Coordinates of C-alpha atoms in Angstrom, one line a residue:
Chain M
M159 CA -9.9 -34.1 -37.0
I160 CA -7.4 -36.0 -34.8
T161 CA -4.3 -37.5 -36.7
L162 CA -1.2 -39.1 -34.8
R163 CA 1.7 -40.2 -36.5
G164 CA 4.5 -42.1 -34.6
I165 CA 3.7 -40.8 -31.3
T166 CA 6.0 -42.1 -28.6
K167 CA 6.2 -41.0 -24.9
V168 CA 9.0 -41.8 -22.5
Y169 CA 8.7 -41.0 -18.8
K170 CA 12.1 -40.6 -16.9
N171 CA 11.8 -41.6 -13.4
G172 CA 15.3 -41.0 -12.2
S173 CA 17.6 -43.4 -14.4
L174 CA 14.9 -45.4 -15.0
E175 CA 13.0 -44.9 -18.6
V176 CA 9.5 -46.1 -18.9
Q177 CA 8.0 -46.1 -22.4
A178 CA 4.5 -45.7 -22.1
L179 CA 3.6 -45.2 -25.9
H180 CA 5.6 -47.0 -28.7
G181 CA 4.8 -45.2 -32.1
I182 CA 1.0 -44.8 -32.2
D183 CA -0.5 -44.0 -35.5
L184 CA -4.1 -43.2 -35.2
H185 CA -6.7 -41.0 -37.2
I186 CA -9.9 -40.1 -35.8
G187 CA -12.4 -38.4 -38.1
K188 CA -14.8 -35.5 -37.6
G189 CA -17.9 -36.6 -35.7
E190 CA -16.7 -40.1 -34.7
F191 CA -17.3 -41.7 -31.3
V192 CA -14.5 -43.7 -30.2
A193 CA -13.7 -45.5 -27.1
I194 CA -10.3 -46.4 -26.0
M195 CA -9.9 -49.5 -23.9
G196 CA -7.5 -51.4 -22.0
P197 CA -6.0 -52.3 -18.7
S198 CA -4.2 -49.7 -16.4
G199 CA -0.7 -48.9 -17.4
S200 CA -1.5 -49.8 -20.9
G201 CA -0.9 -46.2 -22.0
K202 CA -4.6 -45.2 -22.9
S203 CA -4.5 -42.3 -20.4
T204 CA -1.2 -41.0 -21.7
L205 CA -2.4 -40.8 -25.2
M206 CA -5.8 -39.2 -24.0
N207 CA -3.5 -36.6 -22.2
I208 CA -1.5 -36.0 -25.6
I209 CA -4.8 -35.6 -27.7
G210 CA -6.0 -33.3 -25.0
C211 CA -2.9 -31.2 -25.3
L212 CA -2.1 -31.5 -21.5
D213 CA 0.9 -33.4 -22.2
V214 CA 3.4 -33.4 -25.1
P215 CA 4.8 -36.5 -27.0
T216 CA 8.4 -37.4 -26.9
S217 CA 8.4 -37.9 -30.7
G218 CA 5.9 -37.9 -33.4
S219 CA 3.7 -35.7 -34.8
Y220 CA 0.0 -34.6 -33.8
E221 CA -2.4 -32.5 -35.9
L222 CA -5.8 -31.3 -34.3
D223 CA -8.4 -30.0 -36.4
G224 CA -5.9 -29.0 -39.1
I225 CA -3.4 -27.6 -36.4
P226 CA 0.3 -29.1 -35.8
V227 CA 0.2 -29.0 -32.3
E228 CA 3.6 -30.5 -31.2
S229 CA 5.3 -27.4 -31.9
L230 CA 3.2 -24.8 -30.1
S231 CA 4.0 -22.9 -26.8
E232 CA 2.3 -23.3 -23.7
R233 CA 0.2 -20.3 -24.2
E234 CA -0.9 -21.5 -27.6
L235 CA -1.5 -24.8 -26.1
A236 CA -3.8 -23.4 -23.5
R237 CA -5.8 -21.7 -26.3
I238 CA -6.3 -25.1 -28.1
R239 CA -7.6 -26.5 -24.9
N240 CA -9.8 -23.7 -24.4
R241 CA -11.3 -23.5 -27.9
K242 CA -10.9 -27.0 -29.3
I243 CA -11.4 -29.5 -26.6
G244 CA -13.9 -30.2 -23.9
F245 CA -12.8 -32.3 -21.1
V246 CA -14.6 -34.6 -18.8
F247 CA -12.5 -36.4 -16.0
Q248 CA -13.3 -39.3 -13.8
S249 CA -12.9 -37.3 -10.7
F250 CA -15.0 -34.3 -12.2
N251 CA -12.4 -31.7 -11.4
L252 CA -14.7 -28.8 -10.6
L253 CA -13.5 -25.9 -8.5
P254 CA -14.8 -26.7 -5.0
R255 CA -15.3 -23.2 -3.9
Q256 CA -17.0 -21.8 -7.1
T257 CA -20.7 -22.3 -7.9
V258 CA -21.9 -24.7 -10.4
L259 CA -22.7 -21.7 -12.5
Q260 CA -19.3 -20.2 -12.1
N261 CA -17.6 -23.6 -12.8
V262 CA -19.5 -23.6 -16.0
M263 CA -18.7 -19.9 -16.9
L264 CA -15.0 -20.6 -16.3
P265 CA -13.6 -21.7 -19.9
M266 CA -15.5 -18.6 -21.2
M267 CA -13.8 -16.4 -19.0
Y268 CA -10.5 -17.5 -20.1
A269 CA -11.8 -16.9 -23.7
G270 CA -12.6 -13.5 -22.8
V271 CA -16.4 -13.8 -23.4
P272 CA -18.4 -10.9 -21.7
L273 CA -20.0 -11.6 -18.4
E274 CA -23.6 -11.4 -19.3
K275 CA -23.0 -13.7 -22.4
R276 CA -21.3 -16.3 -20.1
R277 CA -24.3 -16.4 -17.8
E278 CA -26.6 -16.9 -20.7
R279 CA -24.6 -19.7 -22.1
A280 CA -23.8 -21.4 -18.9
L281 CA -27.5 -21.4 -17.9
E282 CA -28.7 -22.8 -21.2
L283 CA -26.2 -25.6 -21.0
L284 CA -27.1 -26.3 -17.3
R285 CA -30.8 -26.5 -18.5
R286 CA -29.8 -28.9 -21.0
V287 CA -28.1 -31.2 -18.6
G288 CA -31.1 -30.8 -16.5
L289 CA -29.4 -28.9 -13.5
S290 CA -31.3 -25.6 -13.8
E291 CA -32.3 -25.8 -10.2
R292 CA -28.6 -26.2 -8.8
V293 CA -27.1 -23.1 -10.3
K294 CA -26.1 -21.7 -7.2
H295 CA -24.9 -25.0 -5.5
R296 CA -21.3 -25.7 -4.8
P297 CA -20.1 -29.2 -6.1
N298 CA -19.9 -30.9 -2.8
E299 CA -23.5 -30.5 -2.5
L300 CA -24.3 -32.4 -5.6
S301 CA -24.3 -36.1 -6.1
G302 CA -21.6 -37.9 -8.4
G303 CA -23.9 -38.0 -11.4
Q304 CA -24.9 -34.3 -10.9
K305 CA -21.3 -33.1 -10.8
Q306 CA -20.3 -34.9 -13.9
R307 CA -23.1 -33.3 -15.7
V308 CA -21.9 -30.1 -14.6
A309 CA -18.4 -31.1 -16.1
I310 CA -20.1 -32.0 -19.3
A311 CA -21.9 -28.5 -19.5
R312 CA -18.5 -26.9 -18.8
A313 CA -17.0 -29.1 -21.6
L314 CA -19.6 -27.8 -23.9
T315 CA -19.6 -24.0 -23.2
M316 CA -17.0 -23.3 -25.9
N317 CA -18.7 -25.3 -28.6
A318 CA -15.3 -27.3 -28.9
P319 CA -15.3 -29.8 -31.7
V320 CA -13.7 -32.6 -29.6
L321 CA -15.0 -33.9 -26.2
L322 CA -12.4 -36.1 -24.4
A323 CA -13.8 -38.2 -21.6
D324 CA -11.4 -39.9 -19.1
E325 CA -13.2 -42.8 -17.5
P326 CA -16.3 -40.5 -17.2
T327 CA -18.4 -43.0 -15.3
G328 CA -15.5 -44.4 -13.2
N329 CA -17.0 -42.8 -10.1
L330 CA -20.7 -43.4 -10.7
D331 CA -23.4 -45.8 -10.0
T332 CA -25.1 -47.9 -12.7
K333 CA -28.0 -45.4 -13.2
S334 CA -26.0 -42.2 -13.2
S335 CA -23.6 -43.9 -15.7
R336 CA -26.6 -44.6 -18.0
E337 CA -27.6 -41.0 -17.9
I338 CA -24.2 -39.8 -18.5
M339 CA -23.8 -42.1 -21.6
A340 CA -27.2 -41.0 -23.0
L341 CA -26.0 -37.5 -22.5
F342 CA -22.9 -38.2 -24.6
K343 CA -24.9 -39.7 -27.5
E344 CA -27.2 -36.5 -27.7
I345 CA -23.6 -34.6 -27.9
H346 CA -22.5 -36.9 -30.4
A347 CA -25.7 -36.6 -32.3
D348 CA -25.0 -32.8 -32.5
G349 CA -21.8 -33.6 -34.6
T350 CA -19.0 -33.4 -31.8
T351 CA -16.2 -35.7 -32.0
I352 CA -16.0 -37.9 -28.9
V353 CA -13.0 -39.8 -27.4
L354 CA -13.8 -41.9 -24.4
V355 CA -11.3 -43.6 -22.3
T356 CA -12.7 -46.5 -20.2
H357 CA -12.0 -50.1 -19.1
E358 CA -15.5 -51.1 -18.8
P359 CA -16.6 -53.0 -21.9
D360 CA -20.4 -52.2 -21.4
I361 CA -19.6 -48.5 -21.5
A362 CA -17.2 -48.7 -24.6
E363 CA -20.2 -50.5 -26.6
H364 CA -22.0 -47.1 -26.7
A365 CA -19.1 -46.0 -29.2
E366 CA -19.0 -46.6 -32.8
R367 CA -15.4 -47.6 -32.9
I368 CA -13.4 -49.2 -30.0
I369 CA -9.5 -49.1 -30.0
T370 CA -8.0 -51.5 -27.5
F371 CA -4.7 -50.6 -26.1
G372 CA -2.0 -53.0 -24.3
D373 CA 1.7 -52.0 -23.3
G374 CA 2.0 -48.8 -25.0
R375 CA 0.5 -50.2 -28.6
I376 CA -2.8 -50.4 -30.2
L377 CA -3.8 -53.9 -30.0
S378 CA -7.1 -53.7 -32.2
D379 CA -9.4 -51.0 -33.9
R380 CA -12.7 -52.3 -34.4
R381 CA -15.9 -50.5 -35.9
K382 CA -19.3 -51.3 -35.1
G383 CA -22.0 -51.4 -37.9
S384 CA -22.0 -48.7 -40.4
G385 CA -20.4 -46.0 -38.0
G386 CA -17.2 -44.3 -38.2
G387 CA -15.6 -42.4 -40.9
Chain C
M225 CA -10.5 -12.1 -17.7
S226 CA -10.7 -8.5 -16.7
I227 CA -8.7 -7.0 -14.0
R228 CA -11.9 -6.4 -11.9
E229 CA -12.7 -9.9 -12.2
S230 CA -9.1 -10.8 -11.2
I231 CA -9.6 -8.7 -8.1
L232 CA -12.9 -10.1 -7.2
V233 CA -11.4 -13.8 -7.4
A234 CA -8.3 -12.8 -5.5
L235 CA -10.6 -11.2 -2.8
D236 CA -12.7 -14.5 -2.8
N237 CA -9.5 -16.5 -2.1
L238 CA -8.4 -14.3 0.5
R239 CA -11.7 -14.5 2.2
V240 CA -11.5 -18.3 2.3
N241 CA -8.3 -18.0 4.5
K242 CA -9.4 -15.1 6.6
M243 CA -7.3 -15.8 9.7
R244 CA -4.3 -16.7 7.5
S245 CA -4.6 -13.6 5.2
F246 CA -4.8 -11.3 8.2
L247 CA -1.8 -12.8 9.8
T248 CA 0.2 -12.3 6.6
M249 CA -0.9 -8.6 6.4
I250 CA 0.2 -7.8 9.9
G251 CA 3.8 -7.0 8.7
I252 CA 2.7 -4.8 6.0
V253 CA 0.2 -3.2 8.6
F254 CA 2.7 -2.3 11.1
G255 CA 5.2 -1.1 8.4
V256 CA 2.9 1.2 6.7
A257 CA 1.3 2.3 10.0
A258 CA 4.8 3.5 11.3
V259 CA 5.6 5.2 8.2
V260 CA 2.3 7.2 8.3
T261 CA 2.4 7.6 12.0
V262 CA 5.9 9.0 12.0
V263 CA 5.7 11.3 9.1
S264 CA 2.5 12.7 10.1
I265 CA 3.6 13.6 13.7
G266 CA 6.8 14.8 12.3
Q267 CA 5.3 17.0 9.8
A268 CA 2.8 18.2 12.7
G269 CA 5.8 19.4 14.8
Q270 CA 7.6 20.9 11.8
H271 CA 4.3 22.8 11.0
A272 CA 4.1 24.0 14.6
I273 CA 7.7 25.0 14.8
M274 CA 7.6 26.7 11.2
A275 CA 4.4 28.6 12.4
E276 CA 6.3 30.0 15.4
L277 CA 9.0 30.9 13.2
S278 CA 6.9 32.7 10.9
N279 CA 6.0 35.1 13.7
Y280 CA 9.4 36.8 13.2
G281 CA 9.8 39.3 10.3
D282 CA 11.7 38.4 7.2
G283 CA 15.4 38.3 7.7
Y284 CA 15.0 38.6 11.6
F285 CA 18.3 37.5 13.3
L286 CA 20.2 37.7 16.7
I287 CA 23.7 38.7 17.2
Y288 CA 25.5 38.0 20.3
P289 CA 29.2 37.8 21.4
K290 CA 30.9 34.4 21.4
G291 CA 32.0 32.9 24.7
S292 CA 35.5 33.2 23.9
A293 CA 35.0 37.2 23.0
A294 CA 35.2 38.3 26.6
E295 CA 38.8 37.7 26.7
E296 CA 39.4 40.3 24.0
G297 CA 37.6 43.0 26.0
N298 CA 34.1 44.0 26.7
P299 CA 31.9 42.6 23.7
F300 CA 28.7 43.3 25.1
F301 CA 26.0 45.9 24.1
R302 CA 24.9 49.1 25.6
L303 CA 21.3 50.3 25.3
R304 CA 22.2 53.7 23.9
E305 CA 24.2 51.9 21.1
L306 CA 20.9 50.7 19.7
A307 CA 20.0 54.0 18.2
E308 CA 23.4 54.2 16.4
I309 CA 22.9 50.8 15.0
R310 CA 19.7 51.4 13.8
K311 CA 21.3 54.3 11.7
L312 CA 23.4 51.8 9.9
P313 CA 22.2 51.6 6.3
G314 CA 21.5 47.7 6.2
V315 CA 19.5 47.8 9.4
R316 CA 15.8 48.5 9.5
Y317 CA 15.0 48.0 13.5
V318 CA 16.9 46.8 16.3
S319 CA 15.7 45.7 19.6
T320 CA 16.9 43.5 22.4
S321 CA 14.9 41.2 24.9
Q322 CA 15.8 39.6 28.1
T323 CA 13.4 37.4 30.4
F324 CA 13.2 37.7 34.0
G325 CA 11.1 35.4 36.3
M326 CA 8.9 37.4 38.9
T327 CA 6.3 36.6 41.4
G328 CA 3.2 38.5 41.4
R329 CA 0.4 38.9 43.7
H330 CA -3.2 39.2 42.8
K331 CA -6.0 39.1 45.4
K332 CA -4.0 37.0 47.9
E333 CA -2.7 34.7 45.1
T334 CA 0.8 34.3 44.2
L335 CA 1.4 34.0 40.4
Q336 CA 4.3 33.0 38.4
F337 CA 5.2 35.7 35.5
K338 CA 7.9 35.5 32.8
V339 CA 8.7 39.2 31.9
T340 CA 10.1 39.9 28.6
G341 CA 12.2 43.1 29.2
T342 CA 12.4 44.6 25.6
T343 CA 12.2 47.7 23.5
S344 CA 9.3 49.6 22.0
D345 CA 10.5 48.2 18.5
S346 CA 9.9 44.8 19.5
P347 CA 6.2 44.5 18.0
R348 CA 7.8 46.0 14.7
M349 CA 10.1 42.8 14.3
K350 CA 8.0 40.0 15.5
K351 CA 4.2 39.3 15.6
I352 CA 2.6 40.3 18.9
D353 CA -1.3 40.3 18.5
M354 CA -2.6 43.2 20.4
V355 CA -6.3 42.6 21.6
A356 CA -6.7 45.5 23.9
G357 CA -4.7 48.7 24.6
R358 CA -1.4 49.2 23.1
F359 CA 2.2 48.2 23.1
F360 CA 4.4 50.5 25.5
T361 CA 5.8 53.6 23.9
S362 CA 9.4 54.8 23.4
Q363 CA 8.4 57.5 25.7
E364 CA 7.6 55.1 28.4
E365 CA 10.7 53.4 27.6
R366 CA 13.0 56.3 28.0
A367 CA 11.2 57.4 31.1
R368 CA 11.6 53.9 32.6
Q369 CA 7.9 53.5 33.2
K370 CA 6.8 50.5 35.0
V371 CA 4.2 49.5 32.4
L372 CA 3.1 46.1 31.4
V373 CA 1.7 44.2 28.4
V374 CA 0.2 40.9 29.6
E375 CA -1.4 38.1 27.8
T376 CA -4.9 37.4 27.6
K377 CA -4.9 34.5 29.6
F378 CA -3.8 36.5 32.8
A379 CA -6.3 39.4 31.8
D380 CA -9.2 36.9 31.7
K381 CA -8.3 35.3 34.9
A382 CA -7.6 38.3 37.0
F383 CA -9.9 41.0 35.5
G384 CA -12.7 39.0 33.3
S385 CA -11.6 40.6 30.1
P386 CA -8.8 42.2 28.2
Q387 CA -10.5 45.5 28.1
A388 CA -11.0 45.4 31.9
A389 CA -7.5 44.9 32.3
I390 CA -6.2 48.2 30.6
G391 CA -5.1 50.7 33.5
R392 CA -5.0 48.2 36.3
S393 CA -2.0 47.7 38.3
V394 CA -0.2 44.4 39.1
Q395 CA 2.0 43.9 42.0
L396 CA 5.2 42.0 40.9
S397 CA 8.6 41.3 42.7
G398 CA 10.0 44.0 40.6
G399 CA 7.4 46.6 41.7
V400 CA 3.9 47.7 40.8
F401 CA 3.3 47.9 37.0
R402 CA 0.6 49.4 35.2
I403 CA -1.2 47.3 32.5
V404 CA -1.3 49.3 29.0
G405 CA -2.0 46.4 26.9
V406 CA -3.3 43.0 26.5
Y407 CA -1.8 40.6 23.8
K408 CA -2.7 37.1 22.5
E409 CA 0.0 34.5 23.3
Q410 CA 1.1 32.8 20.0
E411 CA 0.3 28.9 19.9
G412 CA 3.3 26.8 19.2
L413 CA 5.6 24.3 20.8
M414 CA 7.9 26.1 22.9
V415 CA 5.4 28.4 24.8
N416 CA 5.6 29.2 28.3
V417 CA 8.0 26.7 29.8
G418 CA 8.2 27.2 33.6
A419 CA 6.3 30.2 34.0
R420 CA 2.6 30.6 33.9
Y421 CA 1.8 34.0 32.5
S422 CA 3.9 36.0 30.1
A423 CA 4.4 39.6 29.8
Y424 CA 6.2 42.4 28.1
A425 CA 7.8 45.4 30.0
P426 CA 10.3 48.2 28.9
I427 CA 13.6 46.7 29.7
T428 CA 14.7 50.0 31.4
A429 CA 11.7 49.6 34.0
I430 CA 13.0 46.4 35.2
P431 CA 14.8 46.7 38.5
G432 CA 18.5 45.7 37.7
G433 CA 17.6 46.6 34.2
A434 CA 20.2 49.5 34.6
W435 CA 23.1 47.2 34.8
V436 CA 21.5 44.8 32.3
S437 CA 21.2 47.8 29.8
E438 CA 24.8 48.4 29.9
N439 CA 25.7 44.8 29.4
L440 CA 23.2 43.5 26.9
S441 CA 24.2 40.1 25.7
M442 CA 22.1 39.8 22.7
L443 CA 20.5 42.1 20.1
E444 CA 17.4 41.3 17.7
I445 CA 18.1 42.8 14.2
L446 CA 15.6 43.2 11.2
P447 CA 17.4 44.0 8.1
A448 CA 16.4 46.8 5.6
S449 CA 16.1 44.0 2.9
P450 CA 15.7 40.3 3.9
E451 CA 17.6 39.2 0.6
R452 CA 20.9 41.3 2.0
M453 CA 20.6 39.8 5.3
D454 CA 24.1 38.5 5.1
E455 CA 25.5 42.0 4.1
T456 CA 24.0 43.4 7.1
I457 CA 25.5 40.8 9.2
R458 CA 28.8 41.7 7.9
E459 CA 28.1 45.5 8.2
L460 CA 27.0 45.1 11.8
K461 CA 30.1 42.8 12.7
T462 CA 32.5 45.3 11.2
W463 CA 31.0 48.3 13.1
L464 CA 30.9 46.4 16.2
A465 CA 34.4 45.4 16.0
E466 CA 35.6 48.8 15.6
R467 CA 33.4 50.1 18.4
K468 CA 34.2 47.3 20.8
R469 CA 37.8 47.2 19.8
V470 CA 37.3 43.2 19.4
S471 CA 37.8 41.0 16.3
K472 CA 35.1 40.6 13.5
N473 CA 34.7 37.0 14.4
A474 CA 33.7 37.9 18.2
Y475 CA 30.4 37.7 17.3
A476 CA 27.8 34.9 16.0
T477 CA 24.6 35.3 14.4
E478 CA 21.4 33.0 14.4
S479 CA 18.5 33.6 11.9
A480 CA 15.1 32.7 11.6
K481 CA 16.2 31.4 8.3
D482 CA 18.8 29.3 9.8
A483 CA 16.8 27.8 12.4
E484 CA 14.2 26.8 9.7
Q485 CA 16.8 25.2 7.8
M486 CA 18.0 23.3 10.8
I487 CA 14.5 22.0 11.7
K488 CA 14.1 20.9 8.1
N489 CA 17.4 19.1 8.2
T490 CA 16.6 17.3 11.5
F491 CA 13.2 16.3 10.3
S492 CA 14.4 15.0 7.0
I493 CA 16.9 13.0 8.7
L494 CA 14.6 11.7 11.2
Q495 CA 12.2 10.7 8.6
L496 CA 14.9 9.0 6.6
V497 CA 16.0 6.9 9.5
I498 CA 12.2 6.1 10.6
G499 CA 11.8 5.3 6.9
S500 CA 14.3 3.0 6.8
I501 CA 13.2 1.1 9.6
A502 CA 9.6 0.8 8.3
G503 CA 11.1 -0.3 5.0
I504 CA 12.8 -3.3 6.8
S505 CA 9.5 -4.1 8.4
L506 CA 7.6 -3.8 5.0
V507 CA 10.4 -6.2 3.5
V508 CA 9.8 -8.6 6.5
G509 CA 6.1 -8.3 5.6
G510 CA 6.6 -9.1 2.0
I511 CA 8.5 -12.1 2.9
G512 CA 5.5 -13.2 4.8
V513 CA 3.4 -12.7 1.7
M514 CA 5.7 -14.6 -0.4
N515 CA 5.7 -17.4 2.1
I516 CA 1.9 -17.6 2.2
M517 CA 1.5 -17.4 -1.5
L518 CA 4.0 -20.2 -2.0
V519 CA 1.8 -22.3 0.4
S520 CA -1.2 -21.3 -1.5
V521 CA 0.5 -22.5 -4.6
T522 CA 1.0 -26.0 -3.3
E523 CA -2.5 -26.2 -2.0
R524 CA -4.1 -25.2 -5.0
T525 CA -2.1 -27.1 -7.4
R526 CA -5.1 -29.2 -8.6
E527 CA -7.0 -26.0 -9.1
I528 CA -4.1 -24.7 -11.2
G529 CA -4.3 -28.0 -13.1
I530 CA -8.1 -27.8 -13.7
R531 CA -7.9 -23.9 -14.8
K532 CA -5.2 -24.8 -17.2
A533 CA -7.0 -27.6 -18.5
I534 CA -9.8 -25.8 -19.4
G535 CA -8.0 -23.1 -21.3
A536 CA -6.1 -20.9 -18.7
T537 CA -2.7 -19.5 -19.9
P538 CA 0.4 -19.6 -17.9
G539 CA -0.2 -15.7 -18.1
N540 CA -3.7 -16.0 -16.7
I541 CA -2.5 -18.1 -13.8
M542 CA 0.5 -16.0 -12.9
F543 CA -1.6 -12.9 -13.1
Q544 CA -4.3 -14.7 -10.7
F545 CA -1.6 -15.2 -8.1
L546 CA 0.1 -11.7 -8.5
V547 CA -3.3 -10.0 -8.0
E548 CA -3.7 -12.0 -4.9
A549 CA -0.3 -11.0 -3.5
V550 CA -0.8 -7.4 -4.2
M551 CA -4.4 -7.4 -2.8
L552 CA -2.9 -8.9 0.3
S553 CA -0.2 -6.2 0.7
F554 CA -2.5 -3.4 -0.6
I555 CA -5.3 -4.3 2.1
G556 CA -2.3 -4.4 4.5
G557 CA -1.3 -0.9 3.3
A558 CA -4.8 0.4 3.6
I559 CA -5.3 -0.8 7.2
G560 CA -1.9 0.0 8.2
A561 CA -2.4 3.7 6.7
L562 CA -5.7 4.0 8.6
F563 CA -4.1 2.7 11.9
G564 CA -1.3 5.3 11.5
L565 CA -3.6 8.2 11.0
L566 CA -5.5 7.1 13.9
V567 CA -2.3 7.0 16.2
A568 CA -1.3 10.3 14.5
F569 CA -4.6 11.7 15.5
G570 CA -4.5 10.5 19.0
F571 CA -1.2 11.9 19.4
A572 CA -2.5 15.4 18.1
V573 CA -5.4 15.3 20.6
M574 CA -3.1 14.4 23.6
T575 CA -0.4 17.0 22.6
G576 CA -2.4 19.7 21.2
L577 CA -0.2 19.7 18.1
P578 CA -1.9 20.0 14.9
F579 CA -3.1 16.9 13.2
V580 CA -1.5 17.0 9.7
V581 CA -2.5 14.2 7.1
S582 CA 0.7 13.4 5.2
M583 CA -0.7 12.6 1.7
E584 CA 2.8 11.9 0.5
A585 CA 3.4 9.5 3.3
I586 CA 0.2 7.8 2.6
V587 CA 0.8 7.6 -1.2
L588 CA 4.4 6.6 -0.6
A589 CA 3.1 3.8 1.9
F590 CA 0.6 2.5 -0.5
C591 CA 3.0 2.5 -3.7
F592 CA 5.7 0.7 -1.4
S593 CA 3.4 -2.0 -0.2
A594 CA 1.8 -2.7 -3.6
A595 CA 5.6 -2.8 -4.9
V596 CA 6.2 -5.2 -2.2
G597 CA 3.2 -7.3 -3.1
I598 CA 4.4 -7.4 -6.8
F599 CA 8.0 -8.3 -5.8
F600 CA 7.4 -10.9 -3.4
G601 CA 4.4 -12.2 -5.3
L602 CA 6.3 -12.7 -8.4
Y603 CA 8.0 -15.7 -7.6
P604 CA 5.1 -17.8 -6.3
A605 CA 3.2 -16.4 -9.2
R606 CA 5.8 -17.6 -11.5
K607 CA 6.0 -21.1 -10.0
A608 CA 2.3 -21.5 -10.3
A609 CA 2.3 -20.4 -13.9
K610 CA 5.0 -23.0 -14.7
L611 CA 3.3 -25.7 -13.1
Q612 CA 2.5 -28.8 -16.0
P613 CA -1.3 -29.2 -16.3
I614 CA -1.2 -32.9 -16.2
E615 CA 1.0 -33.3 -13.0
S616 CA -1.1 -30.6 -11.4
L617 CA -4.2 -32.6 -12.2
R618 CA -2.9 -35.7 -10.7
Y619 CA -2.0 -33.8 -7.3
E620 CA -4.1 -34.7 -4.4

C-alpha cells in the first residue's frame, strides 16, 4: 500500500540546513496497523506528512496504492489526499464555524458528491461514531473526545484505503483515548490501513507493528504476534 | 463544489464579519451610487429637453442676423417680407415671435404675463395644444385685433375653466385683449421663467409692434422637406443677402436638430467626466476589497490548510476566495445601485423632472463592480491557493 525508497527531507532555515529524514526505506502493506514512535524532532511527523502527501520529499520515491506520488502536481496531490487518505490530527482541525455535519461532508464536497448523498453518508458515519445527537452542533460545543470522533468520521467519508493519525490522543484524557483507540481497531478490522504517530507506548501497543524513529532514521521495526504482512 | 454552494459559503463567511464586510463595501456602494444617480438624473434632464424640442416641427430652424451684420446695412426683417419668403420653394411655413412682459389686472389683482407676439402660422410649426377655442387667424393678425390665446392655468384661475374663458376680456398693459383660445402649456425644463402666465397674441396687435414688425430680429422657418433643411438655409441666405444688400454670412441659423446634437454632446461629456470620477472611487473601493481579502487569507490560513488536507485543490481555494471578493463588491454594487436610484427618485420628486431608471447605468455599474471584485480579488485568492498545506496547518 505504502512504499518509500530512499526518502530524505532537508529543511532550509536561512543558511542552516536541517536534515529531518536520512534515506528512509519502508513498506507498509494493505490492511496493516502501524504505529510510528519516537521523541519529538525524530522525524516521525515529517514522514507522516510525506506519507499524507501534505509535504514532498527532497529526494527518494514514494508509491501510494500503486501511484508514484513524488512527481504529481499540487492539484493531483489534492485528489490523492481526498480519495486515498483520511487524516486525524492531534488538534482535530475541524472548521470552527461549520457544524459537525458540514465538517464531515466537506471531503465529499471537494470530491463533487451531490449534496443529498453527502448528507446521507455523513449522518451514517456520525451514527457510527456515536454522534447522531450532535450533528447541528459546532466543534467548540463538543468535548475533545467528541471532536476527535467527528474528525474520524470525516476521515472515513471517502472510503480512503489509508488512515493517517498524528498523535490522535495527544489532547485527550485516558477514557476518551481508550474510546478513540477502540474506534481505530474497528476501522482496522474493516480493512483500512492505519498509520498512527504517537510517543505514548501504551497507545502504540494497539498496533500490530511498531516502528521506532530517532534522528531521522528508523531505529527498530517490530511486528507483534502473527499480525502484519 | 457547485457555484451555488460557493456563493453560499462566501456569504456565510461575509456574515461572520458583518461590520468589516459592510465597511469594505462602502467604497463600492458610493462609486456605484454616484454612477447610477448621475446617469439617471442626466438622462431625466435630457429626456425633458428632448421632449421640449420634439414640440417643434421636423427641420424647424431660426434665422437671425449676426451682431456684425448691422455694419453692412439694415439686416432686420420686415413683416411683409414673410409672405415673400413663404413663396420660396424650400420654405413651407415662416413665422416670427417676440416675447413681451406685460402686467395685467384681473379682479383687483395684478398679474404678470409673458405675451408672445407671433403670426397665425405659429401653431403649424410648433406644437400648441388647444383645449378650448382656437388660435388667432391671419385676418385677425392683419386687422391688428387685440386677441389673446391664454394658457389653461390662467383660464382656470380667472374664469374657472378653459371654456368659460372664451370671449372674455383681460386688461393688459398693452390694452384690453379678448380671449379667443386656451392652450395647454407644455411641460418642460425652461417653462415660464420670470413671468407667471404665458399667452400668444398677433405681433401686429402689440403696442410698439408696428415698429417691431419693421425690425424683426428673428424668423422661424419650417422647410418644405426636413431632410433638405441645409439647402433651404442656403436658399434663404442667398435671397436675404440680395434683398438686404448684405453678405450671405450676415445671417446665422439655429435648428432644433443642432440644439439636440449639442445637448447630446454636453450630456455625454458630463457623463464621461462623472463616470471617470465614479470609476476612481470604484478602484479605491476595489483596493479596500483587496486589503480585506488579504487579511482574510492570513486569518484563515489554518482553515485553508484543513481544506487542502482533506482534498481541496488550489483551484478550489482560489475560487472560494474569488467568489467571496466578487460577492463583496457585487453586494456593494447592488446596494449602491439601489441607493443611487433612491437619490435620483428623490431628485425627480423635488424638481418635477421625470424619473428615469437608467438600465444601462445599472448594468454597467454592476459589471464594473463585479470586474473590480475579480480584479482585486485575484491576487489574494492566488495567495491563498498557493499556501503550502503543511505550513498552513501549523499556523496558529
